[in-house]
CSV table of C-alpha atoms in Angstrom, one decimal:
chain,number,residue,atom,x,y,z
V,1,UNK,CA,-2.4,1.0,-19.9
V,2,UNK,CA,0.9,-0.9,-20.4
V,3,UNK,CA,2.8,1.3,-22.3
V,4,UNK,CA,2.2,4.0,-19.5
V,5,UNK,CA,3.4,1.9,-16.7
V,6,UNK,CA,6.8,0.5,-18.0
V,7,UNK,CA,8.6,4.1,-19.7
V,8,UNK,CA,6.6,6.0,-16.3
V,9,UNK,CA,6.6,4.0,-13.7
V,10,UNK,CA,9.6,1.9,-13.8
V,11,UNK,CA,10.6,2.3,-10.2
V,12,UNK,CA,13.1,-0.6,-10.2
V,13,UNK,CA,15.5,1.1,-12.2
V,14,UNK,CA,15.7,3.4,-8.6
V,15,UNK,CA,18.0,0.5,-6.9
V,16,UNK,CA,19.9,-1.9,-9.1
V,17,UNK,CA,20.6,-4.4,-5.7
V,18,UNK,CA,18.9,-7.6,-5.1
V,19,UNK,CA,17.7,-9.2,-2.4
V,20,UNK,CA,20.7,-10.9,-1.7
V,21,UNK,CA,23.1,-8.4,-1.5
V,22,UNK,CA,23.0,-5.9,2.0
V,23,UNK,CA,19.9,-4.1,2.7
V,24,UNK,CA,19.4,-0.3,2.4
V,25,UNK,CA,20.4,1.9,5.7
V,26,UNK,CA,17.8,1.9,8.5
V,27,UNK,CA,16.8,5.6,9.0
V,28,UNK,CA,15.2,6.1,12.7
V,29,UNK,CA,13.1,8.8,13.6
V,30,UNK,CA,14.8,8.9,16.5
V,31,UNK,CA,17.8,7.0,18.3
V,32,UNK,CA,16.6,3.0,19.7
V,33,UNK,CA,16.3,3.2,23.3
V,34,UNK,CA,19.8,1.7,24.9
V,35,UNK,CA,18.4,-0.9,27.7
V,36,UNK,CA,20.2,-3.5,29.2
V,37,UNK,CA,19.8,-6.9,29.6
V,38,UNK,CA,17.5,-7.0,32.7
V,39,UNK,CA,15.6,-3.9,31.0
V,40,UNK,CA,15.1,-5.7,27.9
V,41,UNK,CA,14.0,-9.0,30.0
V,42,UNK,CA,11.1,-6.9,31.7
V,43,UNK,CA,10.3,-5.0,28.4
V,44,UNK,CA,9.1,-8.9,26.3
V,45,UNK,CA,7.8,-10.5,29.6
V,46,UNK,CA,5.5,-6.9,29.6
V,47,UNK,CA,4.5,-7.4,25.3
V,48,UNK,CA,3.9,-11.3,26.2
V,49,UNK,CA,1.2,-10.7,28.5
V,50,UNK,CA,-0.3,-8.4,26.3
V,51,UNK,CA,-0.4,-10.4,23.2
V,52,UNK,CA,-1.6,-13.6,25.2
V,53,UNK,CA,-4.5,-11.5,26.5
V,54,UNK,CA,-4.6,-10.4,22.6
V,55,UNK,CA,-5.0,-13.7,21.3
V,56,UNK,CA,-7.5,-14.7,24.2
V,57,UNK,CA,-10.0,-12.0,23.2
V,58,UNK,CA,-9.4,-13.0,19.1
V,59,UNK,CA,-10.5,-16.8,20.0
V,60,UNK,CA,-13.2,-15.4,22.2
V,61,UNK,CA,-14.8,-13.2,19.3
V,62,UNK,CA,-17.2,-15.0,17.3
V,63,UNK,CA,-16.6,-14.6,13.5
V,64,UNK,CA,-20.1,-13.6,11.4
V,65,UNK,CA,-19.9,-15.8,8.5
V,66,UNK,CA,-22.8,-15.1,7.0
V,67,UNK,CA,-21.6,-11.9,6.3
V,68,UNK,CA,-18.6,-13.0,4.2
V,69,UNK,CA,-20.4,-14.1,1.8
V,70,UNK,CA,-23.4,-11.7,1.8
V,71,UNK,CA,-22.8,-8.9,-1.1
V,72,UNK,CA,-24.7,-5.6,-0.4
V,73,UNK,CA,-25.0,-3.4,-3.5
V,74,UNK,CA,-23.4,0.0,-3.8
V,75,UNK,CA,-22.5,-0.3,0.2
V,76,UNK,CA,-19.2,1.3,0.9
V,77,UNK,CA,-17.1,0.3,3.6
V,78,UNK,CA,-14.4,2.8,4.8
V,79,UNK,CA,-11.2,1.5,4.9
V,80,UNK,CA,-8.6,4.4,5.5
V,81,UNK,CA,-10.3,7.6,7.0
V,82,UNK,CA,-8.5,10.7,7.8
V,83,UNK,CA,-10.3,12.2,10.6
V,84,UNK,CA,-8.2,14.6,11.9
V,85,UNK,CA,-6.6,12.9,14.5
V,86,UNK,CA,-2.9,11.9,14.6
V,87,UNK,CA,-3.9,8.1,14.9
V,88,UNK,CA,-5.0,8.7,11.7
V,89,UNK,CA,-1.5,9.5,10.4
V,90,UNK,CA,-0.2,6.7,12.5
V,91,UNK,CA,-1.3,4.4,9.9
V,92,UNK,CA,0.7,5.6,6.9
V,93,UNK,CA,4.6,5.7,6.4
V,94,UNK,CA,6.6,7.8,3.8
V,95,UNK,CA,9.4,7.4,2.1
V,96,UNK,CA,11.0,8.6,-0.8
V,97,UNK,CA,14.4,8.2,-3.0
V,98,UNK,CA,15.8,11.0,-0.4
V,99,UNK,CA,15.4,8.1,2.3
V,100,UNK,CA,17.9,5.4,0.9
V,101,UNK,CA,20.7,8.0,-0.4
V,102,UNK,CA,19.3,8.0,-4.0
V,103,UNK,CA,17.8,11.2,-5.0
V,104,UNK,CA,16.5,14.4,-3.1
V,105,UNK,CA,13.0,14.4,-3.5
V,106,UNK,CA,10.8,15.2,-0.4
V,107,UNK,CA,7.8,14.0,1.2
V,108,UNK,CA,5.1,14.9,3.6
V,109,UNK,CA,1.9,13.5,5.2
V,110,UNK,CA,0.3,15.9,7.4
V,111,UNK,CA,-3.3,16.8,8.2
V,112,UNK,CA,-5.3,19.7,6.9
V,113,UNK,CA,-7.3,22.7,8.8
V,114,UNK,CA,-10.4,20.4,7.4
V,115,UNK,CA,-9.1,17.0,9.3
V,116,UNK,CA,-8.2,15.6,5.9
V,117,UNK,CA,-5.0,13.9,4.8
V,118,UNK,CA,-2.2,15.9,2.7
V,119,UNK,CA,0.1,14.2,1.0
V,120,UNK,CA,2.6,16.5,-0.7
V,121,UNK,CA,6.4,17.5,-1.5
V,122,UNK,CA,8.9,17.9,-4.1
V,123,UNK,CA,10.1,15.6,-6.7
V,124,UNK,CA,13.2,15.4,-7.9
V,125,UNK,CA,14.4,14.0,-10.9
V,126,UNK,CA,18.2,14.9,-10.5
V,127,UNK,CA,20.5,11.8,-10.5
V,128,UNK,CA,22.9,11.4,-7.7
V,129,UNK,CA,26.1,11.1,-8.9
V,130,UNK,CA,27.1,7.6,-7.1
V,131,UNK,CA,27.8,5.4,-9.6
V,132,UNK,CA,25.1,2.9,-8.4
V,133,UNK,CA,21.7,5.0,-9.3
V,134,UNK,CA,20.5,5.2,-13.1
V,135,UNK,CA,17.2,6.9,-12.3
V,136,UNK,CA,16.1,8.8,-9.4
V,137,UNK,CA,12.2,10.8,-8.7
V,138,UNK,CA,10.0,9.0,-6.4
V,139,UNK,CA,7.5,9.4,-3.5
V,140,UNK,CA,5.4,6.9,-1.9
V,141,UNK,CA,3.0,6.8,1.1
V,142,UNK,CA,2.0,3.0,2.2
V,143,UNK,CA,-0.2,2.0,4.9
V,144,UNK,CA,0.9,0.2,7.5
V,145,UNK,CA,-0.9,-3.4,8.0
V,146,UNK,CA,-2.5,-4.8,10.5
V,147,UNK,CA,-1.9,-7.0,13.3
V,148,UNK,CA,-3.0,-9.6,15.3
V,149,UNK,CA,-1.8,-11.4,18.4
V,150,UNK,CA,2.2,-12.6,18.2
V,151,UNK,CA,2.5,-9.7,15.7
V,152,UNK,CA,1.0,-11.5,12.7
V,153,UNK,CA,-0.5,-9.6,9.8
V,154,UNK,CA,-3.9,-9.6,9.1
V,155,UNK,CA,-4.6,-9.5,5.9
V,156,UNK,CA,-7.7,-7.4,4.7
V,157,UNK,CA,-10.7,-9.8,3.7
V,158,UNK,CA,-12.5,-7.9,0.5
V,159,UNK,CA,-13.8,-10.7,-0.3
V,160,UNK,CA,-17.3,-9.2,-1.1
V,161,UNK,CA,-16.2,-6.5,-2.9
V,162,UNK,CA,-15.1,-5.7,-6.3
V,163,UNK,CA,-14.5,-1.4,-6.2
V,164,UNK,CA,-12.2,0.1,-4.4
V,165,UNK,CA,-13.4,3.8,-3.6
V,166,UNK,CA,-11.0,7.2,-3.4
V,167,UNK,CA,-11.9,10.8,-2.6
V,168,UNK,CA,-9.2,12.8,-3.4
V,169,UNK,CA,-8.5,16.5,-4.4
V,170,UNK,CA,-5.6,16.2,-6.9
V,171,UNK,CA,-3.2,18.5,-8.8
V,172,UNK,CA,-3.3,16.9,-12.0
V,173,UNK,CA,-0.5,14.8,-11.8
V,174,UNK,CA,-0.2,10.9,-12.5
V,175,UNK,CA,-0.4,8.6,-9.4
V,176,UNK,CA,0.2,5.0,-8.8
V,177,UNK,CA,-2.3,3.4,-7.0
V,178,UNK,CA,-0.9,-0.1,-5.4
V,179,UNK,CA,-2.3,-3.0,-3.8
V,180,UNK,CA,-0.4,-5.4,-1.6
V,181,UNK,CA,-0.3,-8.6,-0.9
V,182,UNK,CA,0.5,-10.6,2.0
V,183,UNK,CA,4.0,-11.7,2.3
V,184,UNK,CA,4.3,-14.7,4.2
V,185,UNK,CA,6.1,-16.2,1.7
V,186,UNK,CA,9.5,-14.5,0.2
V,187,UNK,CA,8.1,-15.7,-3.7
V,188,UNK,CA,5.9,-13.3,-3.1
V,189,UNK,CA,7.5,-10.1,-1.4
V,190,UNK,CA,7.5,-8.0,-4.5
V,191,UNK,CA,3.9,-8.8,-6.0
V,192,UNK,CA,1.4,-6.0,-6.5
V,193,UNK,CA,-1.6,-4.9,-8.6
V,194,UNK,CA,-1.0,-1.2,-9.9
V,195,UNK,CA,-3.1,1.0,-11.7
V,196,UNK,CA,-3.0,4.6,-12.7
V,197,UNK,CA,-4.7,7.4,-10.8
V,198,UNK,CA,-5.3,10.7,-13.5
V,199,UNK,CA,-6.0,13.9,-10.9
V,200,UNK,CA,-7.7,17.0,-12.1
V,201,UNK,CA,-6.4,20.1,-10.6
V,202,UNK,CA,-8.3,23.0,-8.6
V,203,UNK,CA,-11.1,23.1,-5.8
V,204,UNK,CA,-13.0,20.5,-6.3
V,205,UNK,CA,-12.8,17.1,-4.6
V,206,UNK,CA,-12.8,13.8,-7.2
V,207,UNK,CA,-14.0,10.6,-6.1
V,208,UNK,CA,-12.2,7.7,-7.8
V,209,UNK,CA,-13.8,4.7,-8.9
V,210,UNK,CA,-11.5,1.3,-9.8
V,211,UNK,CA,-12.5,-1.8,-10.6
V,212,UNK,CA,-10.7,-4.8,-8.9
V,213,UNK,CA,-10.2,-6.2,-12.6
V,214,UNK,CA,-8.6,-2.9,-13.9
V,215,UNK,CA,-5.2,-3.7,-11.9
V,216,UNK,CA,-2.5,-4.9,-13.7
V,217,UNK,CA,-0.2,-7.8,-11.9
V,218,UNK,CA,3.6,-6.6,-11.6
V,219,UNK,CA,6.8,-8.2,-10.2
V,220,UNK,CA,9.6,-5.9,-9.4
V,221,UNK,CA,7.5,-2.9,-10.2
V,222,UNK,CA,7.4,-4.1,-14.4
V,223,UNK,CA,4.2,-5.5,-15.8
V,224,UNK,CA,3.9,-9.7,-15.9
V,225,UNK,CA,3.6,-11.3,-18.9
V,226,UNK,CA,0.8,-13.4,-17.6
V,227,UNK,CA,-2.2,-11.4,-15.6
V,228,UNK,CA,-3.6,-12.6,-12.5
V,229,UNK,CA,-6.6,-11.3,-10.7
V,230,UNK,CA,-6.3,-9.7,-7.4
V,231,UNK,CA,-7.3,-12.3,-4.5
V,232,UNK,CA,-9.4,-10.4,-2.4
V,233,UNK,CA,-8.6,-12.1,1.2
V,234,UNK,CA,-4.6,-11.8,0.2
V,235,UNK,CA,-4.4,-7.3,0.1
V,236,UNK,CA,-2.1,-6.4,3.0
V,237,UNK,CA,-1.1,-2.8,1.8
V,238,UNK,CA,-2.1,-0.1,-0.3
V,239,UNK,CA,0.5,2.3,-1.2
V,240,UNK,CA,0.2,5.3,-3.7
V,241,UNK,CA,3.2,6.4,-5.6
V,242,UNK,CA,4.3,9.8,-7.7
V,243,UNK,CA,7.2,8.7,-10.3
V,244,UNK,CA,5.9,10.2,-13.0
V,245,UNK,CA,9.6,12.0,-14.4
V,246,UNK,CA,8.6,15.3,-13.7
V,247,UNK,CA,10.5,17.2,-11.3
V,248,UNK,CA,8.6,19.9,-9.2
V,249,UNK,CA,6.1,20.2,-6.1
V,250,UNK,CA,2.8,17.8,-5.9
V,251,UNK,CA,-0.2,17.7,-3.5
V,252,UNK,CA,-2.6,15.0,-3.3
V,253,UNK,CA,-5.2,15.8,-0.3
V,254,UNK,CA,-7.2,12.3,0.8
V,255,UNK,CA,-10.6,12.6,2.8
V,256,UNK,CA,-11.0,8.7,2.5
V,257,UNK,CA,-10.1,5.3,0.7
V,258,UNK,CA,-13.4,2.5,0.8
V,259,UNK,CA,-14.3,-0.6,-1.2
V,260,UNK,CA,-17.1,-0.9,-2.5
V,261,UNK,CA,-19.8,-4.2,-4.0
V,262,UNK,CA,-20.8,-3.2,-7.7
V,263,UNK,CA,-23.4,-5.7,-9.1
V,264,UNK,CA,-22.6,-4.3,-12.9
V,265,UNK,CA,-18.7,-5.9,-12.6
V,266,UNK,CA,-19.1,-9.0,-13.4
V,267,UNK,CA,-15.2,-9.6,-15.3
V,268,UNK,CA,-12.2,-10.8,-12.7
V,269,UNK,CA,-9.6,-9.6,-15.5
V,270,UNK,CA,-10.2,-6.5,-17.9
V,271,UNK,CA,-7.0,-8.2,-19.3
V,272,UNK,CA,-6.6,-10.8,-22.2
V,273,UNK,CA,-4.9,-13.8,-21.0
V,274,UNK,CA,-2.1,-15.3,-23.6
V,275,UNK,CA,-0.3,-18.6,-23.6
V,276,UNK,CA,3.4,-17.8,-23.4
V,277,UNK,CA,5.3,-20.5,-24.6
V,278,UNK,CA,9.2,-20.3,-23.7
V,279,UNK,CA,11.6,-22.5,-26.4
């Protein structure tokens, strides 16, 4: 598992800037509205009332604790459904190397004649010649996370699971699978759990199963030295990524992505844990 991740998957070596230097170029799907001052005025006062009347009915709602902490065996719990509709699609963004000015790989996420979600392209492994980028070849799809009032994220609560569940219909290429977590704090922007997704090619549809403690911890997109579990209340996003250096078309088709309660997982880390001691 780690010696496929780092000489794969190394998708920091895409951008050599850090987080202090300028950020990448905003690319707009199409031109910001140009409103003026008394437009602009009406346009918050409008989104305050709304979000008040949001957080009114979220204080309202009474929260079912008992569930929380309730584990039902082999239940499933959809979490990302592609039903055919575009709300469906609403809920994902793309992006790829193509986006920031650092490769010319492609990217699409579009719905099927069945309802279901396709998620396909062209990688491209070719290096622009820029003088900044060292390795190009990379296509993500991430959903987008949820909100409460005041725009705050709400971070998904898994709490009582310990699976999380794909059905997929691959083309036997490598995908990343990644899990999120909430960034409140700016320590943690770049955390994430990855793990490797093999796909089989032709008609059939493959349903995934991944333990929670079969994801490997990684800063900056390279594997941690010390593992640490996921934290179940703390997974914002979940993203899935094709880096795998080989240029050429992919297709990934998604019916849905669950979690799921297995009572035979009873390990929070399928990873030995070492003392590193530094000097």
């Amino acid at each position: 598992m780690f010696r496929l991740l780092k000489p794969r998957l190394s998708i920091s070596s895409i951008n050599k800037r850090t987080i202090y230097e300028k950020p990448w170029p905003v690319v707009y799907d199409k031109e910001p509205e140009k409103l003026n001052i008394l437009q602009k005025f009406e346009r918050v006062k409008k989104e305050w009332k709304g979000e008040w009347k949001k957080n009114v009915q979220e204080l309202r709602s009474k929260p079912r604790w008992y569930e929380q902490y309730k584990p039902v065996s082999y239940a499933e719990k959809v979490v990302w459904k592609f039903d055919g509709t575009e709300k469906s699609l609403d809920q994902w963004i793309v992006n790829c190397d193509c986006d920031y000015g650092h490769g010319y790989s492609t990217a699409k996420l579009e719905l099927s004649s069945n309802g279901t979600g396709i998620f396909h392209g062209v990688l491209d492994t070719t290096i622009p010649k820029n003088g900044q980028t060292t390795a190009s070849g990379y296509c993500n799809i991430t959903s987008t996370p949820k909100l409460k009032s005041f725009k705050r994220i709400a971070p998904n609560n898994w709490l009582r699971y310990n699976e999380l569940v794909l059905r997929v219909r691959g083309d036997g290429r490598c995908y990343l699978i990644n899990l999120l977590c909430d960034k409140r704090f700016d320590v943690t922007r770049l955390h994430a759990h990855n793990y490797l997704m093999y796909t089989r090619g032709g008609p059939h549809w493959q349903v995934v199963r991944i333990p929670f403690s079969k994801f490997v911890f990684t800063n900056k997109a390279q594997v941690h030295e010390i593992q640490f579990p996921i934290v179940p209340v703390n997974v914002s996003n979940l993203g899935i990524t094709i880096a795998d250096k080989i240029s050429g078309p992919f297709r990934l088709e998604i019916d849905h992505i669950s979690i799921c309660f297995n009572p035979t997982i009873f390990e929070a880390s399928a990873y030995e844990m070492y003392k590193v001691y530094r000097g």
